[in-house]
């Protein structure tokens, strides 16, 4: 029942459930994933409100030191508990936090951490029973990491599809070691995106290139220096001079025959897409394709099925960039 190492620093002085509701009310920043979980849970359980669920997700993120992947795992588990076992949203999400942390966290995580740092609404026996229910189907553990990544991306896509309707306090300042790569053949877009990143994350390291091979080389070089790239802002077509006009544009950009296809970058920096994925221990940057070729949700979905974590049309807004920075944190 001792405290886990995960998020130890953030646990100091942590309060019980409710303080994040006050935080949201007084305008303090909220992580994009917390808000996305609020939207998703409210769609699954008619007893839930976006505000209540978002506040509880943010409380857990801060008090338990949960990262983006563990939050996505918690949502994945909560969805199953709500839909298949009719468990209330609060209990489902609480069990999701502990189970998700145990699935993905390198450090030890204890059920007592939930009681000590988040909520005393459940006994240890109730939490144990909830975890047993969450893990009752061992087949769910097969490919869990990849399924968590899909859940994370769908949650972020939920936000970027409705940028105008998001609260102004969304987005947490990235850490000083935040590392962004901009890949676009337009010098104007590279400059615009660089200035946007510097405004959103003043302490970030930002680098810009215009070619597929330069992008892959830079990511690998930074990985070898132990300063991995966390976020890639990637244009789909890195040679506008070869792009056909009209409806053929997107199909040409996505074609494997197009050597300037940005998807070549997405594949080249993804360990799971390598020839030896089991042994490839590289950091996986969050890859966002931002392209004027994207004109519908169907276009975005097609690109996400081909290697991108997220896909959205130009121009990139400051609010959208905050969401992407949170996703990559």
JSON list of N, CA and C in Angstrom, two decimals, residues 8 11 39 51 70 75 87 95 101 106 108 111 117 137 162 181 184 188 237 241 243 284 302 313-314:
[
{"chain": "A", "resi": 8, "resn": "UNK", "atom": "N", "xyz": [5.24, 10.75, -8.33]},
{"chain": "A", "resi": 8, "resn": "UNK", "atom": "CA", "xyz": [5.45, 11.02, -6.91]},
{"chain": "A", "resi": 8, "resn": "UNK", "atom": "C", "xyz": [5.47, 12.52, -6.62]},
{"chain": "A", "resi": 11, "resn": "UNK", "atom": "N", "xyz": [2.13, 14.17, -6.39]},
{"chain": "A", "resi": 11, "resn": "UNK", "atom": "CA", "xyz": [1.23, 13.72, -5.32]},
{"chain": "A", "resi": 11, "resn": "UNK", "atom": "C", "xyz": [1.33, 14.56, -4.06]},
{"chain": "A", "resi": 39, "resn": "UNK", "atom": "N", "xyz": [-15.87, 14.17, -22.72]},
{"chain": "A", "resi": 39, "resn": "UNK", "atom": "CA", "xyz": [-16.80, 14.10, -23.85]},
{"chain": "A", "resi": 39, "resn": "UNK", "atom": "C", "xyz": [-17.18, 12.65, -24.13]},
{"chain": "A", "resi": 51, "resn": "UNK", "atom": "N", "xyz": [-18.43, 18.17, -17.80]},
{"chain": "A", "resi": 51, "resn": "UNK", "atom": "CA", "xyz": [-17.70, 18.93, -16.78]},
{"chain": "A", "resi": 51, "resn": "UNK", "atom": "C", "xyz": [-17.26, 18.04, -15.61]},
{"chain": "A", "resi": 70, "resn": "UNK", "atom": "N", "xyz": [-1.61, 6.33, -20.28]},
{"chain": "A", "resi": 70, "resn": "UNK", "atom": "CA", "xyz": [-2.37, 5.72, -19.19]},
{"chain": "A", "resi": 70, "resn": "UNK", "atom": "C", "xyz": [-3.79, 6.28, -19.15]},
{"chain": "A", "resi": 75, "resn": "UNK", "atom": "N", "xyz": [-9.54, 5.16, -20.29]},
{"chain": "A", "resi": 75, "resn": "UNK", "atom": "CA", "xyz": [-10.76, 5.36, -21.07]},
{"chain": "A", "resi": 75, "resn": "UNK", "atom": "C", "xyz": [-11.16, 4.06, -21.77]},
{"chain": "A", "resi": 87, "resn": "UNK", "atom": "N", "xyz": [-21.50, -0.65, -15.43]},
{"chain": "A", "resi": 87, "resn": "UNK", "atom": "CA", "xyz": [-20.93, -0.02, -14.25]},
{"chain": "A", "resi": 87, "resn": "UNK", "atom": "C", "xyz": [-21.02, 1.49, -14.38]},
{"chain": "A", "resi": 95, "resn": "UNK", "atom": "N", "xyz": [-11.46, 2.45, -11.82]},
{"chain": "A", "resi": 95, "resn": "UNK", "atom": "CA", "xyz": [-10.82, 1.15, -12.09]},
{"chain": "A", "resi": 95, "resn": "UNK", "atom": "C", "xyz": [-9.92, 1.25, -13.31]},
{"chain": "A", "resi": 101, "resn": "UNK", "atom": "N", "xyz": [-2.69, 1.94, -15.39]},
{"chain": "A", "resi": 101, "resn": "UNK", "atom": "CA", "xyz": [-1.35, 2.21, -14.87]},
{"chain": "A", "resi": 101, "resn": "UNK", "atom": "C", "xyz": [-0.56, 0.92, -14.72]},
{"chain": "A", "resi": 106, "resn": "UNK", "atom": "N", "xyz": [5.99, 1.58, -15.93]},
{"chain": "A", "resi": 106, "resn": "UNK", "atom": "CA", "xyz": [7.20, 0.83, -15.61]},
{"chain": "A", "resi": 106, "resn": "UNK", "atom": "C", "xyz": [7.39, 0.70, -14.10]},
{"chain": "A", "resi": 108, "resn": "UNK", "atom": "N", "xyz": [6.00, 0.55, -10.00]},
{"chain": "A", "resi": 108, "resn": "UNK", "atom": "CA", "xyz": [4.93, -0.18, -9.32]},
{"chain": "A", "resi": 108, "resn": "UNK", "atom": "C", "xyz": [3.79, 0.76, -8.98]},
{"chain": "A", "resi": 111, "resn": "UNK", "atom": "N", "xyz": [-3.18, -0.27, -5.62]},
{"chain": "A", "resi": 111, "resn": "UNK", "atom": "CA", "xyz": [-4.57, 0.15, -5.46]},
{"chain": "A", "resi": 111, "resn": "UNK", "atom": "C", "xyz": [-4.71, 1.17, -4.34]},
{"chain": "A", "resi": 117, "resn": "UNK", "atom": "N", "xyz": [-4.64, 9.04, -2.70]},
{"chain": "A", "resi": 117, "resn": "UNK", "atom": "CA", "xyz": [-4.37, 10.26, -3.43]},
{"chain": "A", "resi": 117, "resn": "UNK", "atom": "C", "xyz": [-5.50, 10.74, -4.32]},
{"chain": "A", "resi": 137, "resn": "UNK", "atom": "N", "xyz": [-11.14, -10.98, -19.22]},
{"chain": "A", "resi": 137, "resn": "UNK", "atom": "CA", "xyz": [-10.91, -11.55, -20.55]},
{"chain": "A", "resi": 137, "resn": "UNK", "atom": "C", "xyz": [-9.44, -11.35, -20.91]},
{"chain": "A", "resi": 162, "resn": "UNK", "atom": "N", "xyz": [-13.54, 19.43, -33.41]},
{"chain": "A", "resi": 162, "resn": "UNK", "atom": "CA", "xyz": [-14.45, 20.45, -32.85]},
{"chain": "A", "resi": 162, "resn": "UNK", "atom": "C", "xyz": [-13.64, 21.53, -32.14]},
{"chain": "A", "resi": 181, "resn": "UNK", "atom": "N", "xyz": [9.37, 18.53, -34.34]},
{"chain": "A", "resi": 181, "resn": "UNK", "atom": "CA", "xyz": [9.90, 18.55, -35.70]},
{"chain": "A", "resi": 181, "resn": "UNK", "atom": "C", "xyz": [8.80, 19.00, -36.66]},
{"chain": "A", "resi": 184, "resn": "UNK", "atom": "N", "xyz": [7.67, 20.33, -43.78]},
{"chain": "A", "resi": 184, "resn": "UNK", "atom": "CA", "xyz": [6.82, 20.96, -44.80]},
{"chain": "A", "resi": 184, "resn": "UNK", "atom": "C", "xyz": [7.71, 21.54, -45.89]},
{"chain": "A", "resi": 188, "resn": "UNK", "atom": "N", "xyz": [7.18, 29.22, -45.97]},
{"chain": "A", "resi": 188, "resn": "UNK", "atom": "CA", "xyz": [6.23, 30.08, -45.26]},
{"chain": "A", "resi": 188, "resn": "UNK", "atom": "C", "xyz": [5.54, 29.28, -44.15]},
{"chain": "A", "resi": 237, "resn": "UNK", "atom": "N", "xyz": [1.96, 16.27, -48.54]},
{"chain": "A", "resi": 237, "resn": "UNK", "atom": "CA", "xyz": [2.67, 16.30, -49.82]},
{"chain": "A", "resi": 237, "resn": "UNK", "atom": "C", "xyz": [3.86, 17.24, -49.71]},
{"chain": "A", "resi": 241, "resn": "UNK", "atom": "N", "xyz": [4.87, 20.84, -56.48]},
{"chain": "A", "resi": 241, "resn": "UNK", "atom": "CA", "xyz": [5.00, 21.00, -57.93]},
{"chain": "A", "resi": 241, "resn": "UNK", "atom": "C", "xyz": [4.52, 19.76, -58.68]},
{"chain": "A", "resi": 243, "resn": "UNK", "atom": "N", "xyz": [1.95, 17.79, -57.68]},
{"chain": "A", "resi": 243, "resn": "UNK", "atom": "CA", "xyz": [0.59, 17.41, -57.27]},
{"chain": "A", "resi": 243, "resn": "UNK", "atom": "C", "xyz": [-0.42, 17.71, -58.36]},
{"chain": "A", "resi": 284, "resn": "UNK", "atom": "N", "xyz": [8.35, 6.65, -30.03]},
{"chain": "A", "resi": 284, "resn": "UNK", "atom": "CA", "xyz": [7.38, 6.91, -31.11]},
{"chain": "A", "resi": 284, "resn": "UNK", "atom": "C", "xyz": [6.85, 8.33, -30.97]},
{"chain": "A", "resi": 302, "resn": "UNK", "atom": "N", "xyz": [-8.73, 8.02, -43.39]},
{"chain": "A", "resi": 302, "resn": "UNK", "atom": "CA", "xyz": [-7.88, 7.26, -44.32]},
{"chain": "A", "resi": 302, "resn": "UNK", "atom": "C", "xyz": [-6.40, 7.44, -43.98]},
{"chain": "A", "resi": 313, "resn": "UNK", "atom": "N", "xyz": [-6.92, 19.47, -41.44]},
{"chain": "A", "resi": 313, "resn": "UNK", "atom": "CA", "xyz": [-6.65, 20.41, -42.53]},
{"chain": "A", "resi": 313, "resn": "UNK", "atom": "C", "xyz": [-5.85, 21.63, -42.06]},
{"chain": "A", "resi": 314, "resn": "UNK", "atom": "N", "xyz": [-5.15, 22.23, -42.99]},
{"chain": "A", "resi": 314, "resn": "UNK", "atom": "CA", "xyz": [-4.54, 23.52, -42.73]},
{"chain": "A", "resi": 314, "resn": "UNK", "atom": "C", "xyz": [-5.63, 24.58, -42.77]}
]
